[in-house]
Amino acid sequence: MSAAGTVRADVVVVGSGPNGLAAALLCARAGRRVVVLEAQETIGGGCRTLPMGDIATGIPEDVVNGLLVDPCSAVHPMAGASPFFRGFDLPAHGVEMLTPPVQLAHALPARDAIVVPASPSPAALAEGLGSRAEADRWWSLMGPLGRRAEDVVATALSDQRSVPHLGATAALGAAFVRAHPRGVVGDPLGPDGRTLLSGISAHAITPLSSPAATGVGLVLGSLLHSPLGWTLPVGGSGAITAALAEAIRDAGGEIRTGVGVDSLARLDARDVVFNTSSRILGEILMASSPSPAVARRARRLLEAPVGGAAAKVDLVLSGPVPWRDGRLADAGTVHLGGDSHAIAAAEREVAAGRHADRPMILVSQPWVTDPGRIAPDGRRPLWTYAHVPAFSDRDQTEQVLAALEAVAPGVRDVVVAAHCTPADRMAEHNANNAGGDIAAGRVDLRGLIARPVPRADPFATGIPGVWHASGSTPPGPGVHGMAGQHVAERILGGLPTRW
């Protein structure tokens, strides 16, 4: 990686995650001369797809040959739902986003899984949640949100300083009062519904008692019941990034890889957008001879709270997972972690800085919608995350295999190889994920509204023309591009971006 020489442009974007690419594309299409700088040799940040051999070092080449893995996110509900990507139109740019026959399954030992099929209805959910009564209770909570999921998502992905859809905001508020574990009107869900929502809420990697966890659960849950669904991109996450990069170049923008930035000194631009974590931006500001006010801002960025973390475990299988419940063979996403009580206990442990005996685990089977991810001899990559405390150095392979074995007896017999990237090494593939903090900052109520630190404009840095747009800023983590769009709107004159 080389340091940047003097870079001259109208807009320089530092970092090439979805938010950075969104800002770059919108500014380039508005006629600005744009240069994107990426420290890694490949672009995309948390939205990349790489040869497995680039990630799973130490595994024989013949085992990983021909296999592709997503080093961070693999399933993208927000990519089809966010206002930025709706405007961009992924299908029109050659990206095929497919909803698997089973969008989400929550596997439980010694019993059938909880299953949400594609295009769920109360009748279809009855089988997935075990009874029509449970399905009706789930539907009464999620159905109204699913029917207006685009507005719900637009509200959740706002800059947290405006309310784009009052009706959706009211619907979310009403659902929140009912769904939060400490809601005032009791639990509207049955045991299976509560477990299903707990698994979804745990994507925030924060205690389930946090209002932010409930909010995440409701927004992601609403997409299960919309035409958008929990989609996977054919070709992996990198297909989204490649489409954005091609559009940026078509608009006259430039992307440079292997170029690191350690201060503002060599960036000669009217506007500079940092698609970096709070910590990285704080370090760069401190190295740029800041004024006392900016130095205070930089110190606060450096001290922004770190969230829970993920350890990545990539498995090479010789064939499909031998799920006890055969319906899971068609699932794009599977949650492991026990019932709602077990998940809540595990997330509390992680938040307290301790490892859970049975951590919350996310699993994705990319071949369900993308058979091209299967090698001719049947080998395939299984994507998994385990929730752990930030900066954990523990290998989580055994925890993942034990959780899989409990719901897929014999799975060890089809595991050809395994590779763990512990939390403290996640930054090797994406510097924004220091310590395995894939949310780029703690996800709690304050951390969503006043993210990364309290400020009237969460994207401003105190230096005119220097902006912050990443998962560390509103609206938070995820492949949605909206922090980049919010900053582009500010650069381009404060008006909402039009395609």
XYZ file of C-alpha atoms in Angstrom:
499
model
C 0.000 0.000 0.000
C 1.402 3.382 -0.967
C 0.620 6.742 0.584
C -1.290 9.176 -1.573
C 0.720 11.784 -3.437
C -1.036 15.086 -4.011
C -4.484 14.227 -5.323
C -6.367 16.972 -7.139
C -10.085 16.769 -7.851
C -13.354 18.490 -7.101
C -14.290 15.638 -4.757
C -11.936 13.093 -3.203
C -13.532 10.069 -1.552
C -11.345 8.135 0.891
C -12.573 4.553 1.117
C -14.582 2.534 -1.381
C -17.327 0.926 0.655
C -20.923 1.347 -0.552
C -21.293 4.743 1.129
C -18.122 6.080 -0.424
C -19.053 4.778 -3.857
C -22.559 6.230 -3.521
C -21.170 9.694 -2.760
C -18.665 9.384 -5.593
C -21.270 8.318 -8.135
C -23.770 11.035 -7.281
C -21.109 13.737 -7.389
C -19.639 12.421 -10.645
C -23.055 12.331 -12.296
C -23.551 15.934 -11.195
C -20.454 16.914 -13.178
C -17.890 17.009 -10.382
C -14.419 15.613 -11.021
C -14.194 12.701 -8.563
C -11.311 10.510 -7.386
C -11.859 7.544 -5.046
C -8.871 6.335 -3.006
C -8.842 2.818 -1.528
C -6.077 1.460 0.705
C -6.799 -2.175 -0.169
C -5.975 -3.636 -3.576
C -9.661 -4.402 -4.140
C -12.586 -2.035 -3.676
C -15.804 -2.486 -1.754
C -14.942 -2.411 1.939
C -17.535 -4.649 3.575
C -19.156 -5.381 0.204
C -16.571 -7.528 -1.590
C -16.226 -11.012 -3.008
C -12.774 -12.575 -3.222
C -11.194 -15.895 -4.157
C -11.298 -18.037 -1.057
C -7.547 -18.536 -1.216
C -7.092 -14.797 -0.565
C -8.928 -15.161 2.750
C -8.398 -18.739 3.912
C -4.632 -18.783 3.951
C -3.064 -22.087 4.959
C -5.669 -24.260 3.237
C -4.325 -26.260 0.264
C -4.979 -24.574 -3.063
C -6.835 -27.554 -4.508
C -9.369 -27.289 -1.664
C -10.213 -23.613 -2.196
C -9.625 -23.441 -5.941
C -12.633 -22.010 -7.773
C -14.476 -20.918 -4.607
C -15.496 -17.328 -3.912
C -16.224 -15.889 -0.463
C -17.609 -12.643 0.913
C -15.173 -11.474 3.605
C -17.897 -9.394 5.268
C -21.587 -9.147 4.362
C -23.264 -11.741 2.131
C -27.036 -11.147 2.396
C -28.380 -7.724 1.441
C -31.952 -6.833 2.400
C -31.102 -3.118 2.328
C -29.454 -3.189 -1.085
C -32.789 -3.619 -2.793
C -34.704 -1.365 -0.425
C -32.684 1.783 0.235
C -33.575 4.961 -1.646
C -30.050 5.129 -3.057
C -30.112 1.649 -4.570
C -33.690 2.027 -5.765
C -32.534 5.099 -7.659
C -29.423 3.346 -8.924
C -31.459 0.304 -10.049
C -29.157 -2.670 -9.536
C -30.923 -4.944 -12.095
C -30.498 -2.269 -14.769
C -26.755 -2.408 -14.068
C -26.566 -6.169 -14.449
C -26.830 -7.154 -10.783
C -29.233 -10.012 -10.193
C -30.675 -9.904 -6.661
C -32.552 -13.101 -5.840
C -34.744 -14.061 -2.906
C -34.229 -17.687 -1.836
C -37.210 -20.044 -1.398
C -36.639 -19.793 2.357
C -35.579 -16.246 3.174
C -34.717 -16.886 6.794
C -34.668 -19.894 9.071
C -33.959 -20.105 12.783
C -32.623 -23.598 13.476
C -33.222 -25.109 16.909
C -31.883 -28.373 18.333
C -34.239 -31.357 18.642
C -37.190 -29.718 16.899
C -38.293 -28.220 13.588
C -36.839 -24.878 12.538
C -38.723 -21.589 12.450
C -39.003 -20.748 8.769
C -39.949 -17.626 6.782
C -40.547 -18.529 3.122
C -40.326 -16.201 0.157
C -43.458 -14.021 -0.163
C -44.819 -15.096 3.221
C -48.532 -14.895 3.972
C -50.321 -15.830 7.197
C -51.108 -19.232 5.700
C -47.517 -19.844 4.591
C -46.201 -18.663 7.943
C -48.436 -21.096 9.819
C -46.169 -23.982 8.881
C -43.016 -21.959 9.465
C -43.989 -20.836 12.965
C -45.690 -24.025 14.012
C -49.293 -22.846 14.252
C -51.757 -20.488 12.631
C -52.171 -18.657 15.944
C -48.443 -17.880 16.133
C -48.412 -16.888 12.455
C -51.325 -14.511 12.976
C -49.589 -12.868 15.919
C -46.385 -12.416 13.927
C -48.318 -11.084 10.940
C -50.228 -8.580 13.051
C -46.885 -7.048 14.045
C -44.899 -7.318 10.810
C -47.587 -7.284 8.138
C -48.377 -3.547 8.384
C -44.671 -2.732 8.202
C -44.104 -5.088 5.287
C -46.890 -3.501 3.266
C -45.068 -0.170 3.375
C -41.532 -1.505 3.675
C -40.010 1.025 1.258
C -41.275 3.910 3.393
C -40.197 2.132 6.585
C -36.689 1.650 5.195
C -36.499 5.238 3.916
C -37.431 6.457 7.390
C -34.879 4.218 9.083
C -32.185 5.259 6.592
C -32.780 8.993 6.881
C -30.077 11.309 8.186
C -31.827 11.124 11.581
C -32.493 14.860 11.274
C -35.618 14.626 9.111
C -38.741 12.474 8.907
C -39.329 11.491 5.262
C -42.518 9.489 5.869
C -44.718 10.411 8.825
C -47.008 7.411 8.325
C -44.124 4.957 8.326
C -42.640 6.652 11.371
C -45.929 6.263 13.219
C -46.216 2.614 12.160
C -42.684 1.908 13.347
C -43.389 3.619 16.651
C -46.539 1.596 17.238
C -44.752 -1.648 16.350
C -41.844 -0.730 18.601
C -44.087 -0.295 21.654
C -45.522 -3.746 21.032
C -42.280 -5.531 20.079
C -39.731 -4.204 22.563
C -39.055 -6.738 25.329
C -40.072 -4.103 27.867
C -43.080 -2.900 25.898
C -45.965 -1.466 27.897
C -48.661 -3.660 26.361
C -47.056 -7.048 26.794
C -45.557 -9.421 24.269
C -47.652 -9.693 21.101
C -45.632 -12.659 19.887
C -45.652 -16.315 20.746
C -42.443 -18.145 21.734
C -41.446 -18.870 18.144
C -42.197 -15.326 17.001
C -40.151 -13.874 19.840
C -37.260 -16.198 18.990
C -37.466 -15.239 15.329
C -37.458 -11.524 16.142
C -34.616 -11.980 18.641
C -32.432 -13.547 15.969
C -33.143 -10.684 13.578
C -32.581 -8.044 16.265
C -29.270 -9.652 17.171
C -27.857 -8.438 13.844
C -27.195 -5.214 15.769
C -24.722 -7.101 18.037
C -26.052 -5.260 21.061
C -28.177 -6.331 24.054
C -31.710 -7.171 22.969
C -33.028 -4.864 25.676
C -31.608 -1.946 23.687
C -34.198 0.055 21.741
C -31.753 -0.009 18.818
C -31.915 -3.811 18.663
C -35.711 -3.732 18.478
C -35.559 -1.072 15.785
C -33.135 -3.138 13.711
C -35.345 -6.193 14.145
C -38.467 -4.364 12.973
C -36.849 -2.783 9.917
C -35.130 -5.968 8.761
C -38.206 -7.998 9.670
C -40.427 -5.760 7.585
C -38.388 -6.628 4.503
C -39.200 -10.312 4.936
C -42.813 -9.370 4.212
C -42.234 -7.062 1.271
C -41.646 -7.827 -2.410
C -38.002 -6.895 -1.754
C -37.113 -9.705 0.623
C -33.773 -10.813 2.022
C -31.880 -11.006 -1.239
C -28.498 -12.388 -2.230
C -26.607 -11.027 -5.253
C -25.632 -13.539 -7.909
C -21.840 -13.568 -8.009
C -21.537 -12.393 -4.417
C -21.437 -9.001 -2.745
C -18.720 -7.881 -5.126
C -21.258 -7.766 -7.946
C -22.858 -4.722 -6.273
C -19.504 -3.006 -5.882
C -18.473 -3.760 -9.480
C -21.687 -2.205 -10.799
C -21.141 0.977 -8.774
C -17.506 1.205 -9.869
C -18.421 0.838 -13.531
C -21.064 3.561 -13.198
C -18.554 5.897 -11.512
C -16.053 5.421 -14.326
C -18.777 5.885 -16.933
C -19.590 9.213 -15.268
C -15.959 10.311 -15.531
C -14.832 9.373 -12.031
C -11.540 7.689 -11.174
C -10.812 4.907 -8.663
C -7.300 4.259 -7.346
C -6.502 1.203 -5.225
C -3.548 0.490 -2.961
C -3.456 4.146 -1.916
C -3.584 5.017 1.761
C -4.371 8.418 3.249
C -2.877 9.491 6.566
C -3.569 13.240 6.557
C -5.344 15.982 4.641
C -2.085 17.536 3.503
C -2.003 15.919 0.056
C -5.687 16.135 -0.766
C -6.310 19.173 -2.983
C -10.091 19.141 -3.350
C -13.100 21.336 -2.753
C -14.730 18.456 -0.840
C -13.232 15.377 0.813
C -15.492 12.519 1.895
C -14.154 10.002 4.403
C -15.798 6.612 4.047
C -13.924 5.408 7.115
C -14.577 4.463 10.697
C -14.605 7.151 13.368
C -11.244 5.957 14.664
C -9.531 6.227 11.274
C -10.995 9.669 10.612
C -9.904 10.817 14.071
C -6.347 9.670 13.387
C -6.266 11.492 10.038
C -7.635 14.718 11.515
C -5.115 14.606 14.370
C -2.292 14.172 11.831
C -3.464 17.217 9.838
C -2.369 20.054 12.186
C -5.940 20.702 13.302
C -7.282 23.761 15.039
C -8.102 23.292 18.747
C -11.783 22.802 17.901
C -11.065 20.169 15.259
C -8.584 18.467 17.575
C -11.324 18.135 20.185
C -13.600 16.654 17.513
C -10.832 14.241 16.488
C -10.297 13.067 20.070
C -14.014 12.393 20.419
C -13.944 10.354 17.216
C -11.007 8.347 18.530
C -12.950 7.662 21.722
C -16.272 6.754 20.043
C -17.662 3.592 21.668
C -16.831 0.288 19.999
C -19.646 -2.170 19.460
C -19.849 -5.933 19.691
C -17.814 -7.863 17.180
C -17.904 -10.744 14.760
C -15.458 -13.545 14.129
C -15.706 -14.964 10.613
C -15.568 -18.711 10.020
C -15.420 -19.826 6.395
C -16.066 -23.513 5.764
C -15.450 -25.574 2.657
C -18.039 -28.331 2.341
C -17.953 -31.356 0.063
C -21.731 -31.169 -0.354
C -24.869 -29.609 1.130
C -25.397 -29.159 4.856
C -27.237 -32.213 6.262
C -29.915 -30.195 8.057
C -32.197 -32.169 10.348
C -35.066 -30.040 9.048
C -34.878 -30.516 5.290
C -36.520 -27.157 4.580
C -33.268 -25.430 5.520
C -31.628 -26.736 2.343
C -33.432 -23.852 0.587
C -32.538 -21.163 3.162
C -30.378 -18.209 2.190
C -29.869 -17.179 5.830
C -29.934 -19.361 8.939
C -29.710 -18.166 12.549
C -28.200 -20.358 15.264
C -28.181 -19.484 18.931
C -31.101 -21.169 20.656
C -34.386 -19.584 21.687
C -35.007 -15.950 22.551
C -33.751 -16.363 26.117
C -30.494 -17.970 24.989
C -29.909 -15.292 22.361
C -30.549 -12.502 24.855
C -28.136 -14.075 27.332
C -25.432 -14.507 24.677
C -25.703 -10.915 23.490
C -25.501 -9.667 27.089
C -22.275 -11.621 27.546
C -20.730 -10.127 24.418
C -21.744 -6.599 25.463
C -20.081 -7.213 28.840
C -16.834 -8.201 27.104
C -17.193 -11.928 27.706
C -17.461 -14.836 25.285
C -20.791 -16.621 25.270
C -20.643 -20.401 25.656
C -23.135 -20.646 22.778
C -22.806 -17.440 20.754
C -25.275 -16.066 18.258
C -24.216 -17.352 14.833
C -25.302 -16.234 11.366
C -25.033 -18.662 8.451
C -25.492 -18.084 4.730
C -25.720 -20.674 1.960
C -24.980 -18.590 -1.159
C -25.435 -21.501 -3.544
C -29.179 -21.579 -2.851
C -29.679 -18.635 -5.212
C -26.339 -18.875 -7.003
C -25.440 -22.414 -8.127
C -22.294 -20.964 -9.673
C -20.831 -20.851 -6.159
C -20.596 -24.680 -6.274
C -17.463 -26.174 -7.830
C -17.896 -28.977 -10.403
C -16.891 -31.565 -7.793
C -19.536 -30.299 -5.317
C -17.299 -28.201 -3.069
C -18.983 -25.044 -1.792
C -18.274 -22.236 0.706
C -20.432 -21.885 3.821
C -20.406 -18.329 5.222
C -20.689 -17.904 9.000
C -20.234 -15.231 11.675
C -20.086 -15.701 15.449
C -20.705 -12.784 17.819
C -17.786 -12.156 20.182
C -16.393 -9.276 22.263
C -14.472 -6.637 20.354
C -10.788 -7.428 19.756
C -11.264 -11.087 20.663
C -8.436 -13.273 19.404
C -10.315 -16.559 19.869
C -10.813 -18.987 17.025
C -14.563 -19.664 16.810
C -14.434 -22.661 14.466
C -15.368 -25.181 17.143
C -18.271 -23.038 18.382
C -19.640 -22.813 14.834
C -19.212 -26.525 14.155
C -20.835 -27.487 17.467
C -23.835 -25.230 16.767
C -24.178 -26.674 13.263
C -23.853 -30.252 14.491
C -26.746 -29.694 16.910
C -29.097 -28.927 14.009
C -27.321 -30.732 11.170
C -25.992 -34.047 12.541
C -23.061 -35.280 10.504
C -22.054 -31.856 9.204
C -18.464 -32.440 10.309
C -18.297 -35.277 7.791
C -18.841 -32.853 4.892
C -16.444 -30.170 6.178
C -13.349 -30.341 3.984
C -11.610 -27.311 5.524
C -12.243 -24.437 7.905
C -10.681 -21.029 8.365
C -11.396 -18.520 11.130
C -10.664 -14.822 10.971
C -10.812 -13.823 14.657
C -12.298 -10.465 15.546
C -8.897 -8.909 16.145
C -7.867 -9.743 12.563
C -10.988 -8.570 10.727
C -9.305 -5.229 10.014
C -6.789 -6.988 7.761
C -9.495 -7.148 5.102
C -11.231 -3.868 5.979
C -9.590 -1.307 8.252
C -13.020 0.035 9.231
C -13.696 -3.236 11.071
C -11.018 -2.790 13.731
C -11.486 -5.349 16.483
C -14.209 -7.090 14.478
C -16.610 -4.191 15.013
C -18.449 -4.685 11.712
C -20.996 -2.004 12.660
C -18.200 0.615 12.861
C -19.366 1.764 16.277
C -21.730 0.721 19.030
C -25.327 0.257 17.903
C -27.504 1.752 20.615
C -30.123 4.492 20.679
C -27.610 7.287 21.197
C -25.266 5.654 18.699
C -27.899 5.745 15.972
C -29.141 9.296 16.502
C -25.892 10.962 17.600
C -23.569 8.772 15.554
C -20.563 8.878 15.805
C -20.611 11.751 18.331
C -23.290 14.376 19.097
C -23.312 17.092 16.448
C -25.941 19.171 14.648
C -24.796 17.773 11.301
C -23.531 14.209 11.871
C -21.620 14.234 8.562
C -19.646 17.452 9.204
C -16.163 17.322 10.719
C -15.662 20.944 11.736
C -13.482 21.564 8.676
C -15.385 23.140 5.765
C -15.610 20.737 2.852
C -14.472 17.691 4.862
C -17.212 15.122 5.371
C -17.755 11.792 7.096
C -19.934 9.164 5.401
C -19.679 5.573 6.608
C -21.316 3.011 8.851
C -20.051 5.166 11.720
C -22.493 7.934 10.732
C -26.271 7.861 10.359
C -28.097 5.819 9.352
C -25.595 3.219 10.588
C -24.185 -0.033 9.232
C -25.403 -1.971 6.221
C -25.077 -2.041 2.453
C -27.424 0.829 1.643
C -25.294 3.746 0.417
C -27.408 6.272 2.253
C -24.673 7.984 4.271
C -22.987 8.651 0.938
C -26.205 10.007 -0.532
C -26.794 12.293 2.455
C -23.294 13.747 2.090
C -23.616 14.093 -1.690
C -26.801 16.098 -1.159
C -24.878 18.462 1.090
C -22.011 18.806 -1.381
C -24.359 19.403 -4.286
C -26.311 22.177 -2.642
C -28.498 20.668 0.027
C -31.278 19.451 -2.254
C -32.336 15.794 -2.300
C -30.447 13.877 -4.955
C -32.398 13.061 -8.102
C -31.475 10.345 -10.518
